[in-house]
Amino acid sequence: MEAELKTVASDLASLVRQSSRAVAFTGAGISTESGIPDFRSPGGLWTQNKPIPYQAFVASREVRAEAWRRKFTMDDSFRGAQPARGHLALARLVDLGRLRGVITQNIDNLHQESGLNESSIIEIHGNGTYASCLSCSHRYELAWVRERFEASAVAPDCEVCGGPVKSATISFGQAMPERQLRRALAWSTDCDLFLAIGSSLVVHPAAGLPVAAKESGARLVILNREPTPLDDLADMVIRADIGTVLDAVRRELDGGAQD
Ligand SMILES: [Zn+2]
């Protein structure tokens, strides 16, 4: 690793070591190393398979069928995605007691797959690996939906109440999950170090969390490939490869090899 990056990782490791209530906040940038592209980036599969806004989904059965077609197309192309160095590093920091947990905008389940348990994760945009009824919240597995969708080309309804079944993600135009947002805000205002990782920090209300942390006296670190609107507010801005930096921090705090 180049010397400059090593120094940066070392500085970040020191901040984590000094803190007692650190929290991480992650966006799409932590999962690109796992092969999952940010849907905001131009081109590629996302162009033909854009997520469908909530109102359109609810309003029409045909749109729901199209939403499932796109969803399964994307799932097939990302099948087998594994947690990357960034996910694994954060999971290790939680294990070491260095990190309270991870608030994530991602819906890819990779924090869970890296070994974090549910009490250490807050998903503010939901989860794309299962579905639920929009009326009664009954949970459905994707395999259940897919079997019915592929047999009939019709989006299945809830077997309990007849309501529309949707992947358990928060779509554009859909209300944010109140309980998860309250937990996220509580973690943010209660932390002494807020690590914003791989998020462009432009989508609200998620982008309000680092501000809330900062206003409550926490240090703010922003680790992202691109500049963010909150860079001026941060105590430390790292514009480098997420996996490389977090892996180096993890090794320092693990007391392992220094390469
Ligand atoms: Zn239902």
Coordinates of C-alpha atoms and ligand atoms in Angstrom, one line a residue:
M1 CA 0.0 0.0 0.0
E2 CA 1.3 3.5 -0.8
A3 CA 2.6 5.5 2.1
E4 CA 0.1 8.2 2.0
L5 CA -2.8 5.8 2.2
K6 CA -1.1 4.0 5.0
T7 CA -0.9 7.2 7.0
V8 CA -4.5 8.0 6.3
A9 CA -5.6 4.5 7.5
S10 CA -3.4 4.9 10.6
D11 CA -5.1 8.2 11.4
L12 CA -8.5 6.7 11.0
A13 CA -7.6 3.8 13.2
S14 CA -6.5 6.2 15.9
L15 CA -9.8 8.0 15.8
V16 CA -11.6 4.7 16.1
R17 CA -9.3 3.7 19.0
Q18 CA -10.0 7.0 20.8
S19 CA -13.8 6.7 20.5
S20 CA -16.0 4.7 22.7
R21 CA -19.3 4.9 20.8
A22 CA -18.4 4.9 17.1
V23 CA -21.1 4.2 14.5
A24 CA -20.7 3.5 10.7
F25 CA -23.1 4.6 8.0
T26 CA -22.7 2.9 4.7
G27 CA -24.0 3.5 1.1
A28 CA -23.5 1.9 -2.3
G29 CA -19.8 2.6 -2.4
I30 CA -19.0 -0.2 0.1
S31 CA -20.7 -2.8 -2.1
T32 CA -19.1 -1.9 -5.5
E33 CA -16.1 -4.2 -4.6
S34 CA -18.7 -7.0 -4.3
G35 CA -19.7 -6.4 -7.9
I36 CA -22.9 -4.5 -7.2
P37 CA -22.9 -1.2 -9.1
D38 CA -24.5 1.9 -7.7
F39 CA -27.8 2.3 -9.5
R40 CA -27.1 6.1 -9.8
S41 CA -24.1 5.4 -12.0
P42 CA -24.9 5.7 -15.7
G43 CA -25.1 2.8 -18.1
G44 CA -25.4 -0.9 -17.6
L45 CA -28.2 -3.1 -16.4
W46 CA -29.7 -0.4 -14.2
T47 CA -30.6 1.6 -17.3
Q48 CA -33.0 -1.0 -18.5
N49 CA -34.1 -2.2 -15.1
K50 CA -34.6 1.0 -13.1
P51 CA -36.4 0.6 -9.8
I52 CA -40.1 1.6 -10.1
P53 CA -41.5 4.4 -8.0
Y54 CA -43.8 3.4 -5.2
Q55 CA -47.0 5.1 -6.4
A56 CA -46.7 3.5 -9.8
F57 CA -46.2 0.1 -8.1
V58 CA -49.2 0.4 -5.9
A59 CA -51.4 1.8 -8.7
S60 CA -51.2 -1.0 -11.2
R61 CA -50.9 -4.8 -11.3
E62 CA -49.1 -4.5 -14.7
V63 CA -46.5 -2.2 -13.2
R64 CA -46.0 -4.6 -10.3
A65 CA -45.3 -7.4 -12.7
E66 CA -42.8 -5.3 -14.5
A67 CA -41.2 -4.4 -11.2
W68 CA -40.8 -8.1 -10.4
R69 CA -39.3 -8.8 -13.8
R70 CA -36.7 -6.1 -13.3
K71 CA -36.0 -7.2 -9.7
F72 CA -35.4 -10.8 -10.7
T73 CA -33.2 -9.7 -13.7
M74 CA -31.0 -7.7 -11.4
D75 CA -31.0 -10.3 -8.7
D76 CA -29.8 -12.9 -11.2
S77 CA -27.0 -10.6 -12.4
F78 CA -25.8 -10.1 -8.8
R79 CA -26.3 -13.6 -7.6
G80 CA -23.4 -14.9 -5.5
A81 CA -22.2 -11.4 -4.5
Q82 CA -20.0 -11.8 -1.5
P83 CA -19.2 -9.3 1.3
A84 CA -16.1 -7.2 0.4
R85 CA -13.2 -6.1 2.5
G86 CA -15.2 -3.1 3.7
H87 CA -18.1 -5.2 5.0
L88 CA -15.7 -7.7 6.6
A89 CA -13.7 -4.9 8.3
L90 CA -16.8 -3.3 9.8
A91 CA -18.0 -6.6 11.1
R92 CA -14.6 -7.2 12.7
L93 CA -14.7 -3.8 14.3
V94 CA -18.1 -4.6 15.8
D95 CA -16.7 -7.9 17.1
L96 CA -13.7 -6.1 18.7
G97 CA -16.1 -3.7 20.5
R98 CA -14.8 -0.8 18.4
L99 CA -18.0 -0.1 16.6
R100 CA -21.6 -0.1 17.9
G101 CA -23.0 -1.1 14.6
V102 CA -23.8 -0.1 11.0
I103 CA -26.6 2.1 9.7
T104 CA -26.9 1.3 6.0
Q105 CA -28.7 2.6 2.9
N106 CA -27.9 -0.6 1.1
I107 CA -30.5 -3.3 0.5
D108 CA -28.1 -6.0 -0.5
N109 CA -27.9 -7.9 2.8
L110 CA -24.0 -8.0 2.6
H111 CA -23.6 -6.6 6.1
Q112 CA -25.5 -9.5 7.4
E113 CA -23.5 -11.9 5.3
S114 CA -20.3 -10.5 6.6
G115 CA -21.4 -11.8 10.0
L116 CA -23.1 -8.8 11.7
N117 CA -26.2 -9.8 13.6
E118 CA -29.5 -7.9 13.2
S119 CA -29.0 -5.9 16.4
S120 CA -25.9 -4.4 14.9
I121 CA -27.6 -3.3 11.7
I122 CA -30.1 -0.6 10.9
E123 CA -31.4 -0.7 7.3
I124 CA -33.1 2.6 6.5
H125 CA -33.9 1.6 2.9
G126 CA -35.1 -1.9 3.7
N127 CA -33.8 -5.2 2.4
G128 CA -34.1 -6.7 -1.1
T129 CA -33.7 -10.3 -0.1
Y130 CA -37.3 -10.9 0.9
A131 CA -40.7 -9.4 0.3
S132 CA -43.7 -8.3 2.4
C133 CA -47.3 -7.4 2.0
L134 CA -47.8 -3.6 1.8
S135 CA -51.2 -3.9 3.7
C136 CA -50.5 -6.4 6.5
S137 CA -46.7 -6.7 6.5
H138 CA -46.8 -10.5 6.2
R139 CA -43.4 -11.7 5.0
Y140 CA -42.9 -13.7 1.8
E141 CA -39.7 -15.2 0.5
L142 CA -38.5 -14.2 -3.0
A143 CA -38.7 -17.8 -4.1
W144 CA -42.4 -17.8 -3.3
V145 CA -43.0 -14.7 -5.3
R146 CA -40.9 -15.9 -8.2
E147 CA -42.6 -19.2 -8.5
R148 CA -46.0 -17.6 -8.9
F149 CA -44.7 -14.8 -11.1
E150 CA -43.0 -17.1 -13.5
A151 CA -46.0 -19.5 -13.6
S152 CA -48.5 -16.7 -14.4
A153 CA -46.6 -13.5 -15.3
V154 CA -48.8 -11.9 -12.7
A155 CA -47.6 -10.2 -9.6
P156 CA -48.9 -12.3 -6.7
D157 CA -51.1 -10.8 -3.9
C158 CA -50.9 -11.5 -0.2
E159 CA -52.5 -14.8 0.7
V160 CA -53.6 -13.4 4.1
C161 CA -55.2 -10.1 3.1
G162 CA -55.1 -9.8 -0.7
G163 CA -52.8 -6.7 -0.5
P164 CA -49.9 -6.1 -2.9
V165 CA -46.7 -8.0 -2.2
K166 CA -43.5 -5.9 -2.7
S167 CA -39.8 -6.5 -2.1
A168 CA -39.0 -5.2 1.4
T169 CA -37.1 -2.3 0.1
I170 CA -38.0 1.4 0.4
S171 CA -38.8 2.6 -3.1
F172 CA -38.7 6.2 -4.4
G173 CA -41.8 7.9 -3.1
Q174 CA -42.4 5.3 -0.3
A175 CA -42.5 6.4 3.3
M176 CA -39.3 5.8 5.2
P177 CA -39.5 3.1 8.0
E178 CA -40.2 5.1 11.1
R179 CA -38.8 2.7 13.7
Q180 CA -35.5 2.2 11.8
L181 CA -35.1 5.9 11.2
R182 CA -35.7 6.6 14.9
R183 CA -33.1 4.0 15.9
A184 CA -30.6 5.5 13.3
L185 CA -31.1 9.0 14.7
A186 CA -30.7 7.7 18.2
W187 CA -27.4 6.0 17.3
S188 CA -26.2 9.1 15.4
T189 CA -26.9 11.6 18.2
D190 CA -25.4 9.2 20.8
C191 CA -22.1 8.4 19.0
D192 CA -18.8 10.1 19.5
L193 CA -17.5 9.1 16.0
F194 CA -19.6 8.9 12.8
L195 CA -18.0 7.1 9.9
A196 CA -19.8 7.9 6.6
I197 CA -18.6 5.3 4.1
G198 CA -19.4 5.1 0.4
S199 CA -22.5 7.3 0.5
S200 CA -22.9 10.4 -1.7
L201 CA -24.8 11.9 1.3
V202 CA -27.3 13.6 -0.9
V203 CA -30.4 11.5 -0.3
H204 CA -32.6 12.8 2.6
P205 CA -33.3 12.0 5.3
A206 CA -30.3 9.7 5.4
A207 CA -27.9 12.6 4.7
G208 CA -29.3 14.3 7.9
L209 CA -27.7 11.6 10.1
P210 CA -24.1 12.8 9.8
V211 CA -25.3 16.3 10.5
A212 CA -27.2 15.2 13.6
A213 CA -24.1 13.3 14.8
K214 CA -21.9 16.3 14.3
E215 CA -24.3 18.7 16.0
S216 CA -24.3 16.3 19.0
G217 CA -20.6 16.6 19.3
A218 CA -19.3 13.6 17.4
R219 CA -16.4 13.6 15.1
L220 CA -17.3 13.1 11.5
V221 CA -15.2 11.1 9.0
I222 CA -16.3 10.8 5.4
L223 CA -14.8 8.0 3.3
N224 CA -16.0 8.2 -0.3
R225 CA -14.6 8.1 -3.8
E226 CA -16.3 11.3 -4.8
P227 CA -16.8 14.7 -3.0
T228 CA -19.9 15.0 -0.9
P229 CA -21.9 18.1 0.1
L230 CA -20.9 17.5 3.8
D231 CA -17.1 17.4 3.2
D232 CA -16.7 20.9 4.8
L233 CA -18.4 19.7 7.9
A234 CA -16.2 16.7 8.4
D235 CA -13.2 16.4 10.7
M236 CA -11.5 14.0 8.2
V237 CA -12.3 13.4 4.5
I238 CA -10.7 10.4 2.8
R239 CA -11.1 10.1 -0.9
A240 CA -9.7 6.7 -1.5
D241 CA -10.6 3.1 -2.1
I242 CA -13.0 2.0 0.6
G243 CA -12.0 -1.7 0.8
T244 CA -8.3 -0.8 1.0
V245 CA -8.7 1.8 3.7
L246 CA -11.0 -0.2 5.9
D247 CA -9.0 -3.3 5.6
A248 CA -5.9 -1.4 6.7
V249 CA -7.8 0.1 9.7
R250 CA -9.1 -3.4 10.6
R251 CA -5.5 -4.8 10.5
E252 CA -4.2 -2.0 12.8
L253 CA -7.0 -2.5 15.3
D254 CA -6.6 -6.3 15.1
G255 CA -3.0 -5.9 16.0
G256 CA -2.2 -8.0 12.9
A257 CA 0.3 -7.7 10.1
Q258 CA 1.2 -4.2 9.0
D259 CA 2.3 -5.1 5.5
Ligands
ZN1 ZN -51.4 -9.0 3.6

